[in-house]
XYZ file of C-alpha atoms in Angstrom:
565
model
C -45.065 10.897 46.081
C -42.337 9.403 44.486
C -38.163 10.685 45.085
C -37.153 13.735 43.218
C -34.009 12.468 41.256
C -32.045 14.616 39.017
C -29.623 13.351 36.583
C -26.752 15.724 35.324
C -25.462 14.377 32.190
C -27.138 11.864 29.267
C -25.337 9.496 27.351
C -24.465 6.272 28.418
C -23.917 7.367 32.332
C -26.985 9.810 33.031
C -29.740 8.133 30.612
C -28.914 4.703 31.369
C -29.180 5.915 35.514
C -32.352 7.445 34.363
C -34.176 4.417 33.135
C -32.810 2.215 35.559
C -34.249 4.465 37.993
C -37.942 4.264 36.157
C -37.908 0.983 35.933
C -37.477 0.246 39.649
C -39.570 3.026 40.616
C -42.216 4.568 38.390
C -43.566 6.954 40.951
C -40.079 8.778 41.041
C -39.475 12.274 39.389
C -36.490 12.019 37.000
C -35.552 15.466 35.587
C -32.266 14.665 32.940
C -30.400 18.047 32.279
C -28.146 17.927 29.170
C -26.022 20.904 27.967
C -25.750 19.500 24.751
C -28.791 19.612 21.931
C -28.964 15.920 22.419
C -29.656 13.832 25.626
C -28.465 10.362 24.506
C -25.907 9.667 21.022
C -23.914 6.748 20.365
C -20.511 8.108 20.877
C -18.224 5.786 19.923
C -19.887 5.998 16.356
C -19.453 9.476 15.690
C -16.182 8.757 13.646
C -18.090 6.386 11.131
C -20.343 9.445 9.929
C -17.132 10.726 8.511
C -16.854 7.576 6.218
C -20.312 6.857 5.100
C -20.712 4.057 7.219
C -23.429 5.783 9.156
C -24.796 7.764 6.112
C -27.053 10.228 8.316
C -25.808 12.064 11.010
C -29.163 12.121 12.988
C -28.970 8.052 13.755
C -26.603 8.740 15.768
C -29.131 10.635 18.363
C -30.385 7.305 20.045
C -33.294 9.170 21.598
C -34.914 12.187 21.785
C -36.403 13.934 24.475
C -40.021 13.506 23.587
C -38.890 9.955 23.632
C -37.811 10.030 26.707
C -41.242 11.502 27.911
C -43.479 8.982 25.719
C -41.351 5.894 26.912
C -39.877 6.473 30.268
C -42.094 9.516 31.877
C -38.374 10.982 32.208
C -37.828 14.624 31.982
C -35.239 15.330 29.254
C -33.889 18.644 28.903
C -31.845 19.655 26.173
C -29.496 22.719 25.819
C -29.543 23.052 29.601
C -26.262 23.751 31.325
C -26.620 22.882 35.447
C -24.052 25.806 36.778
C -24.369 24.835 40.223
C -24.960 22.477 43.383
C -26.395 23.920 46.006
C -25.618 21.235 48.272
C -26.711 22.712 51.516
C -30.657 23.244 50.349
C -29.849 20.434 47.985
C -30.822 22.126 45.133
C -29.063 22.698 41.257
C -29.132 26.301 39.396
C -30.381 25.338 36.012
C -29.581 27.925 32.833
C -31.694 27.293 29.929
C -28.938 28.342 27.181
C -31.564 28.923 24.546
C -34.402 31.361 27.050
C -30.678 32.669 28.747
C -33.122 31.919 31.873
C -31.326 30.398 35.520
C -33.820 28.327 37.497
C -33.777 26.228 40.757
C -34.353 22.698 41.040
C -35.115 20.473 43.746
C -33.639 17.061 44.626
C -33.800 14.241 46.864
C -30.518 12.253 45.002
C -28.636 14.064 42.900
C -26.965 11.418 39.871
C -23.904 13.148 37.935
C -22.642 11.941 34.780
C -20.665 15.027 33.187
C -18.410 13.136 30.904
C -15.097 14.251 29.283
C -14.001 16.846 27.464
C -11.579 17.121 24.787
C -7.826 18.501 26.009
C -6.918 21.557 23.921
C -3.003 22.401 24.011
C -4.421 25.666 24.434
C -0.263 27.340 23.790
C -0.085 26.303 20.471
C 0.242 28.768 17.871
C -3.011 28.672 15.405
C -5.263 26.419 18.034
C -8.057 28.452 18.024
C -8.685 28.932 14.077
C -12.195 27.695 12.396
C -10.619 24.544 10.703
C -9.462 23.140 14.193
C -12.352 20.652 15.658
C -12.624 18.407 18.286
C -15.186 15.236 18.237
C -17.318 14.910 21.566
C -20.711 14.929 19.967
C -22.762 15.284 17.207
C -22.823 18.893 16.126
C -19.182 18.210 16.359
C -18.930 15.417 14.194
C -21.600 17.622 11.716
C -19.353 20.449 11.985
C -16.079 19.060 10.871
C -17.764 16.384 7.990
C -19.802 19.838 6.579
C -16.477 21.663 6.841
C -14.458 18.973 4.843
C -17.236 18.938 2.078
C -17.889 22.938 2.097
C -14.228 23.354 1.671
C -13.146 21.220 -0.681
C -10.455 19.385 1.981
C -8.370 17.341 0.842
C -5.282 16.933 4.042
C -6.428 16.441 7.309
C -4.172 15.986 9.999
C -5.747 14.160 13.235
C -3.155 15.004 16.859
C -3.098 11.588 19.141
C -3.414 8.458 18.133
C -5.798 7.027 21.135
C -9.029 5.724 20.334
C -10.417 8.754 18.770
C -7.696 9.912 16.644
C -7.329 6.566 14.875
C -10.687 5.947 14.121
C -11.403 9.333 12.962
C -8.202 8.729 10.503
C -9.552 5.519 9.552
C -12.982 7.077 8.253
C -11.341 10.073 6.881
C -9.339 7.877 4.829
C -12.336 5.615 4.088
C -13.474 8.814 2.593
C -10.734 9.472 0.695
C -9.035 12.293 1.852
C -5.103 12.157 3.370
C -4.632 11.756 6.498
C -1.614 12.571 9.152
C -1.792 11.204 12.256
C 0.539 12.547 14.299
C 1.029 11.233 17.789
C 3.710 12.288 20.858
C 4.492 9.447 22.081
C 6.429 6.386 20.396
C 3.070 4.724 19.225
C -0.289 4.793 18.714
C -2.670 2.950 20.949
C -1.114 2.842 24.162
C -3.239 -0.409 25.484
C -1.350 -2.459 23.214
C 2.478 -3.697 23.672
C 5.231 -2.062 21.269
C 5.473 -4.962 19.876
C 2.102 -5.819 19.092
C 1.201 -2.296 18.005
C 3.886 -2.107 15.268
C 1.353 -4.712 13.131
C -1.469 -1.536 13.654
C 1.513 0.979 12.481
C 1.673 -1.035 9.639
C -2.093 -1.447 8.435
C -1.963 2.955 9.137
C 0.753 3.233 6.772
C -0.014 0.464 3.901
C -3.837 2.606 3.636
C -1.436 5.700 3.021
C -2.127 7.183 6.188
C 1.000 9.543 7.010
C 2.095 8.146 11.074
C 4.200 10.349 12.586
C 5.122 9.131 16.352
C 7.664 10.791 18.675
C 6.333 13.956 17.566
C 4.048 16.809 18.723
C 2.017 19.347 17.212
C 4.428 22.613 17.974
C 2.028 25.040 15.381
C -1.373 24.864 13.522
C -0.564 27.060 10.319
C -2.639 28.092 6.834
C -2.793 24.974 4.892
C -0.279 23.416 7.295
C 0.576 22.058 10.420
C 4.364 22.178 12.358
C 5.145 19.838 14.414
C 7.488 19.988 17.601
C 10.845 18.529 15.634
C 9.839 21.168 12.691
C 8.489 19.095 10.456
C 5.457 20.707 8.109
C 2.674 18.543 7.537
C -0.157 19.590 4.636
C -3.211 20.205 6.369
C -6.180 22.270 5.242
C -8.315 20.703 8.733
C -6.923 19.292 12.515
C -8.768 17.136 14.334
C -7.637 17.295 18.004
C -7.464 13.971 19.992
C -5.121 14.165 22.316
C -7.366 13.373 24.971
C -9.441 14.289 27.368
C -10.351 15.367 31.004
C -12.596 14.680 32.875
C -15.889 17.360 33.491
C -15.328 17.888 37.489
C -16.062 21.891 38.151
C -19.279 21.299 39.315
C -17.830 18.710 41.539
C -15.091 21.288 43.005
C -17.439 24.343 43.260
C -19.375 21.809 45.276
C -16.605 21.106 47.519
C -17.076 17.466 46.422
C -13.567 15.585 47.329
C -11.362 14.596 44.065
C -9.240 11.674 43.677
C -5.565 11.288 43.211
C -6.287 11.222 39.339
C -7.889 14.423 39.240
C -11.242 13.176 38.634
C -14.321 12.652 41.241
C -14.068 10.719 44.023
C -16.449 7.855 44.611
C -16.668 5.341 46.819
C -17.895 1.800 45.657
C -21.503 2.408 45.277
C -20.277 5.838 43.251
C -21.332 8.010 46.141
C -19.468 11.049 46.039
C -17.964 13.008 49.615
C -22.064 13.994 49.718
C -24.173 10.980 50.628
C -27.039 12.785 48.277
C -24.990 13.015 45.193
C -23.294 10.334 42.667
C -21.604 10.527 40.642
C -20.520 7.685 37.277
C -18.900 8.133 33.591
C -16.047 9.575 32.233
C -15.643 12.105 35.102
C -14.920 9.430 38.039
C -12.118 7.452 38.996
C -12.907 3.813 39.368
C -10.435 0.964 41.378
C -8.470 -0.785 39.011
C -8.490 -4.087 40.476
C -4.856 -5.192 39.017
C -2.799 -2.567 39.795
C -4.726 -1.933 43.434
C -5.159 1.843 43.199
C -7.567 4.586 41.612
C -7.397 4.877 38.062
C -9.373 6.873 34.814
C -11.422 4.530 31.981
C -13.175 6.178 29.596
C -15.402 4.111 28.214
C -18.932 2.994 27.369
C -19.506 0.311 29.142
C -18.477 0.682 32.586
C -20.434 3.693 32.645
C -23.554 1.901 31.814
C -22.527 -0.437 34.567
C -22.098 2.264 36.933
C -25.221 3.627 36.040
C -27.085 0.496 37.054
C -25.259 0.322 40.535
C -26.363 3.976 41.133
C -29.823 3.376 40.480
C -30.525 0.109 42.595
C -28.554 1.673 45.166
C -30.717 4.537 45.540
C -32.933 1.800 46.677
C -31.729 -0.381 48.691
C -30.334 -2.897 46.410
C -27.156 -3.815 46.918
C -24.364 -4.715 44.548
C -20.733 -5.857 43.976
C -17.740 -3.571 43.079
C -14.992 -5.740 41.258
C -13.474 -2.939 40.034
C -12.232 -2.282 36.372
C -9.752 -3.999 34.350
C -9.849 -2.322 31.041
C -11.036 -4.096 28.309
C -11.469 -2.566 24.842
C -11.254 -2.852 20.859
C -11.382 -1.331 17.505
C -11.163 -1.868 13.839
C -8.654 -0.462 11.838
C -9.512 -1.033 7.875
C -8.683 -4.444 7.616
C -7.900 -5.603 10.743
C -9.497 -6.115 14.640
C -8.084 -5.404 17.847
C -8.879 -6.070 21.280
C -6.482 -5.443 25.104
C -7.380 -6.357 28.285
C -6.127 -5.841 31.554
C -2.316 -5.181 31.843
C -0.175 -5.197 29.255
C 4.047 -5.500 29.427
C 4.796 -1.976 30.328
C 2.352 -1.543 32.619
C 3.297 -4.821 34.309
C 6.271 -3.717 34.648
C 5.332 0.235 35.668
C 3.217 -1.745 38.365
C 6.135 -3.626 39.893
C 4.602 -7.104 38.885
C 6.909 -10.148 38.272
C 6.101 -11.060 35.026
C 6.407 -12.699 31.599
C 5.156 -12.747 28.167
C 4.529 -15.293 25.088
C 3.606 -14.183 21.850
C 2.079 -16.623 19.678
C 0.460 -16.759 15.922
C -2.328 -19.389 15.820
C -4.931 -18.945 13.019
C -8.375 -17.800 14.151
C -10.021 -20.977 12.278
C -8.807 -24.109 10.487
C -6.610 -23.483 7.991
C -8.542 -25.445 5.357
C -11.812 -23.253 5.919
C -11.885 -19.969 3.574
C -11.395 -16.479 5.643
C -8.799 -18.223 7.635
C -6.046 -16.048 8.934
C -3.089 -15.166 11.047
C -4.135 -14.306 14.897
C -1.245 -12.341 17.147
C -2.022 -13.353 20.552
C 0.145 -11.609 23.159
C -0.449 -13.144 26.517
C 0.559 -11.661 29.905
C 1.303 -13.422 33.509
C 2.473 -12.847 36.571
C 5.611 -15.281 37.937
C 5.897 -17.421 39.433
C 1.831 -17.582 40.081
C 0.560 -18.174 36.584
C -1.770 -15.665 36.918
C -3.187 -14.144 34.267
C -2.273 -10.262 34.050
C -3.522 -9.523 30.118
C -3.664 -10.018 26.677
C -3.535 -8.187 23.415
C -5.157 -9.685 20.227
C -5.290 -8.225 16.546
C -6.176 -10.015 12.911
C -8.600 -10.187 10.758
C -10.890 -12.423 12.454
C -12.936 -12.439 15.756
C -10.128 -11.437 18.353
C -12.303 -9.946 21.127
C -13.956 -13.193 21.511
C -10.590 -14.167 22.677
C -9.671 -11.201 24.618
C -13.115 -11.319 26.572
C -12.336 -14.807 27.345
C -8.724 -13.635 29.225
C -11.018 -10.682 30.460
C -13.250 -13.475 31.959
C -10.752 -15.255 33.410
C -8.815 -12.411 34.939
C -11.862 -11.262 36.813
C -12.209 -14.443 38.431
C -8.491 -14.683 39.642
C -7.680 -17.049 36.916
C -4.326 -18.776 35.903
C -2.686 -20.289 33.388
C -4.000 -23.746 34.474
C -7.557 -22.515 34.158
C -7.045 -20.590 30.946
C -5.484 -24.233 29.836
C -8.325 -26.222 30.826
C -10.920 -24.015 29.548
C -13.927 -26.085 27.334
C -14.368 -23.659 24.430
C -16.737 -24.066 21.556
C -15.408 -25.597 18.059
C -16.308 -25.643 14.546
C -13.842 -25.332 11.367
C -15.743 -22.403 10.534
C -15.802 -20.502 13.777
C -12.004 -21.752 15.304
C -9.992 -24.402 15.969
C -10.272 -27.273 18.367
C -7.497 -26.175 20.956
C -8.417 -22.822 20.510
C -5.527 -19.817 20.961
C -6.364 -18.702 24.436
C -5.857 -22.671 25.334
C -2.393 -23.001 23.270
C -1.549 -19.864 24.511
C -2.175 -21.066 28.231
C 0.151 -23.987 27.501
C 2.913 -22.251 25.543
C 3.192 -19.921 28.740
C 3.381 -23.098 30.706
C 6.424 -24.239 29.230
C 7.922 -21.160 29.617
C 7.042 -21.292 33.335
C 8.111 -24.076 34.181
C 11.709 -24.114 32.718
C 10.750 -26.409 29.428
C 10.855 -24.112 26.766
C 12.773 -21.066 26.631
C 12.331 -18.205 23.948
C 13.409 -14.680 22.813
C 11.460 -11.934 22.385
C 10.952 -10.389 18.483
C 12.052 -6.952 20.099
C 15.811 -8.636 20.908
C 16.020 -10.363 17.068
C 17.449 -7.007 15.972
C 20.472 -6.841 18.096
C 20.936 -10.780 17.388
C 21.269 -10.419 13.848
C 23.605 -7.326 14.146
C 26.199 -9.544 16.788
C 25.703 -12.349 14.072
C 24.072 -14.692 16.504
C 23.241 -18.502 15.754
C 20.083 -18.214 14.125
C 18.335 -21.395 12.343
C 15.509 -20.790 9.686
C 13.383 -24.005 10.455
C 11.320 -23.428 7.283
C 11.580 -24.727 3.813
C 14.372 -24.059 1.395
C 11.570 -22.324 -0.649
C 10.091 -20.348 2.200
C 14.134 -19.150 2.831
C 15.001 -17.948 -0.509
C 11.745 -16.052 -0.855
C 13.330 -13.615 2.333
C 15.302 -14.413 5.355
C 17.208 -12.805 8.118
C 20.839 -12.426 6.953
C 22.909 -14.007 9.105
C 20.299 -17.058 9.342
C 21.241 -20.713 8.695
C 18.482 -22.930 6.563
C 18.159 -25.966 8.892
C 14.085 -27.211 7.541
C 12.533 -28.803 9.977
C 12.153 -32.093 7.633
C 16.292 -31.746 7.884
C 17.362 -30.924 11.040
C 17.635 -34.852 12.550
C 20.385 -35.547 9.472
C 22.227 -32.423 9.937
C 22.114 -32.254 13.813
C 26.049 -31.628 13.241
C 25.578 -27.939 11.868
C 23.694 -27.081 15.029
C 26.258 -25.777 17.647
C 26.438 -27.279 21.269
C 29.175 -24.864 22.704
C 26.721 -21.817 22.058
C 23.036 -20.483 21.674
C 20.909 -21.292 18.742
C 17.796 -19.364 18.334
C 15.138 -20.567 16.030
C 12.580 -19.413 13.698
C 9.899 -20.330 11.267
C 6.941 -18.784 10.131
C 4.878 -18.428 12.824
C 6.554 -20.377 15.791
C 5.266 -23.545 15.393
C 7.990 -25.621 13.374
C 10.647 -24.268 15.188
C 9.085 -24.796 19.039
C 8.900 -28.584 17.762
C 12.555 -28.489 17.040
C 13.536 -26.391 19.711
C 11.877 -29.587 21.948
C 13.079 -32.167 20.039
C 16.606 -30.515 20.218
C 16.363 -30.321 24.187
C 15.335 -33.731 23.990
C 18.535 -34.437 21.828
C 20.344 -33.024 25.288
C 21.003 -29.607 23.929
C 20.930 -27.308 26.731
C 21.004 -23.587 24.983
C 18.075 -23.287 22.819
C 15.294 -20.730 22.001
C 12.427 -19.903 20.202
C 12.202 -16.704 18.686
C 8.662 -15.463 19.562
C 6.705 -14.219 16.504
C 9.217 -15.536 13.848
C 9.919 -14.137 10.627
C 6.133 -13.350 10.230
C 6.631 -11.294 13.426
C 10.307 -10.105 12.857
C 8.913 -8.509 9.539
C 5.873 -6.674 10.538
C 7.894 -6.006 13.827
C 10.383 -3.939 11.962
C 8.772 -2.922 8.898
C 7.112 0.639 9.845
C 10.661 1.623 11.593
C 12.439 0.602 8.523
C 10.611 2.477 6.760
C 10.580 5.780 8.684
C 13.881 5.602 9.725
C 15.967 3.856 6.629
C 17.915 2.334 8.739
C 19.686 -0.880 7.320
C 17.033 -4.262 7.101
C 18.147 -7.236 9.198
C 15.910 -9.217 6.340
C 16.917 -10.046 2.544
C 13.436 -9.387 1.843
C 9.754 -8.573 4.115
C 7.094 -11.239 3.615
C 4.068 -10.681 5.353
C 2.280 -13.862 3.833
């Protein structure tokens, strides 16, 4: 007789442990308890029922448990909370929720895979009326789309902008109705720089999405929602996604040890304190191999990764534990995003020696239609090279780029390797020294003492102590917007009118996207000027940089005019 295996949890942790388990082993008992009504949904697509984009609400149930029996001979129990471990006789007590019946089961390995749940700022005033939802599954998701539609909502305010809460705004706005987003902290998507994440505040607020940062929700009222500075909001539903934590009372009523992050310990084959009981998902704390110390990731695919380790471990196989890095993405209407590993403030948090380069390649060549803008943010630790993280967003395929960086950083790569990498090419699909290579080699430069540049957070305060700045684009380009204090040196100029270019102070320079003015920034060094910069993202940066705090702030523009072209 085969092992006795029971499997706490479904979604990507528990049913992806469960038929790794039958496919090594098809004499094993595999029992899968699931609180929910479903035993394995696609999660992270729960938001895009809201929009339309997945039109019926059951395709999001990946599998069913008669599915599970047919295909896998697993045991899939639905609507079946496990209220206990019983780790002494090594045994779980079972409630069916539907019979209101408690049972015993047996095991030989015991897998657990509770998840998340949603954090509910359980002192606010209102939090617990019927047009406050959270999104963990899909009677959730059901619940909140019927209630819109029943209702007749039209404002919907969504707390935290993580993940969840922007792509829940996204496909309530896809659906028409208006949308806060109100988020605590000074921006949304915390993997991302502040930099970098000012060009996502922007797509939020040109689809009429009302952003609110540096702001928390203080009161959920009729019709409305207060937040901590006293703002009202309009807001007939709330979404709450603010976060979550991770499921570990079973684990502590167990006795099972818990991390330093507050979520289950493992250790790297995800065995819990109890060598009989594992434990993977949302609910564990995983090594972060950068920053050299526990941390929480959330997120689909580690899980299933986990899962996979649990299962061959069980028997016998063994396996490697590199730890986690944190890669991710999302779409935002028009645009793509994608972070991995560190970014600048967590760099920094960590004590690392680092620097940054921000660059704007396009994703293809220019000449070939759907060619566009790509902000690549790169990340390294000094004076290694190492490569620490990147950020990514445009319209085209930017987490081909970031899992490139995410390759490279989990083989100890550095900016010579990312530099020397043999990429694919086609006009079509990118360009021949693609933007992870010209970013290696811009952050060369900067290593090595050749180039020097500014960062598009510091333009600001340049302009306002009416700094040398040179516009190094065309007298056309100028006049259509330009910083204010900026001098209009063109590129195709600048060798005849070398004597309007100080020597006795710095000169920062700016085109478009970088390019023009790092050639004249090099051919100005070469000239045996010794105080010159770049200024990282340019005016294309500068502008989408400080448009969305313009704008909520009305404070004075350091530009005659935006262009985002």
């Amino acid at each position: 007789m085969g092992k006795r295996i029971l499997v706490v949890g479904g979604v990507a942790g528990g049913a992806s442990a469960a038929a790794r388990v039958r496919r090594i082993d098809e004499y094993a008992e595999i029992i899968m308890f699931e609180k929910g009504p479903q035993v394995s949904i696609s999660n992270c697509s729960l938001p895009y029922h809201l929009s339309g984009i997945v039109e019926n609400s059951k395709s999001l149930v990946l599998m069913n448990p008669d599915s599970f029996k047919k295909r896998y001979n697993i045991d899939a129990r639905v609507n079946t909370e496990v209220i206990k471990i019983n780790r002494k006789n090594k045994t779980i007590t079972v409630k069916d929720l539907v019979a209101n019946s408690i049972y015993e089961e047996a095991y030989d390995k015991l897998i657990l895979s509770p998840g998340a749940s949603p954090i509910l700022p359980n002192k606010v005033e209102g939090i617990n009326k019927p047009n406050v939802f959270t999104v963990r599954n899909v009677v959730d998701i059901e619940q909140l789309n019927n209630y819109l539609k029943e209702n007749s909502v039209e404002n919907v305010a969504v707390i935290g902008g993580g993940f969840i809460g922007i792509e829940v705004a996204e496909n309530l706005r896809l659906a028409k109705y208006n949308v806060s987003v109100v988020e605590f902290a000074n921006q949304i998507m915390t993997p991302f720089d502040y930099d970098m994440v000012q060009i996502l505040h922007k797509e939020l607020v040109d689809h009429d999405v009302n952003l609110v940062v540096n702001d928390g929700l203080a009161k959920i009222g009729d019709g409305f929602i207060e937040t901590m500075s006293g703002e009202k909001i309009a807001a007939n539903a709330v979404v709450l996604a603010i976060g979550v934590k991770p499921e570990t009372r079973l684990a502590e009523e167990a006795k099972l040890e818990i991390g330093e992050t507050g979520a289950i310990k493992v250790d790297s084959n995800y065995l819990t304190s109890d060598r009989d009981i594992y434990a993977i998902g949302d609910a564990i704390e995983v090594y972060h191999r950068l920053l050299h110390k526990p941390t929480r990731l959330a997120l689909a695919g580690p899980a299933q990764k986990q899962a996979r380790t649990v299962a061959d471990h069980i028997y016998g196989k063994t396996n490697r534990n590199l730890g986690v890095i944190g890669s991710s993405s999302i779409h935002l209407f028009n645009l793509n995003a994608a972070s991995t590993g560190l970014n600048t403030r967590t760099a920094e948090a960590a004590g690392f020696t680092y620097d940054s380069i921000y660059i704007m390649p396009t994703d293809k060549v220019g000449l070939m239609p759907n060619s566009n803008v790509m902000h690549f943010k790169l990340v390294y630790e000094t004076p290694t090279g190492k490569i620490l993280g990147a950020q990514a967003i445009g319209k085209g395929n930017v987490d081909k780029r970031i899992d490139v960086i995410a390759t490279i950083i989990m083989l100890n790569g550095t900016l010579e390797d990312l530099k020397d990498l043999e990429l694919t090419y086609s006009p079509m699909l990118g360009t021949a020294k693609d933007a992870v290579n010209h970013a290696a080699l811009v952050a060369l430069n900067q290593l090595h003492g050749q180039y020097r540049e500014v960062k598009v957070s510091q333009v600001r305060e340049l302009v306002e102590n009416d700094a040398c700045i040179i516009d190094a684009r065309e007298k056309n380009e100028y006049e259509a917007g330009h910083l204010k204090n900026a001098i209009n040196i063109p590129l195709s100029e600048f060798r005849n009118r070398l004597a309007e270019i100080p020597t006795d102070k710095p000169v920062y320079i700016h085109c478009r996207s970088g390019q023009r003015s790092y050639n004249m920034v090099m051919a100005l060094e070469n000239l045996g000027y010794t105080n010159v910069y770049n200024i990282s993202g340019s005016y294309l940066g500068i502008n989408l940089y400080e448009y969305f705090n313009d704008l909520v702030t009305g404070r004075e523009k350091i530009v005659t005019a935006y262009n985002f072209n």
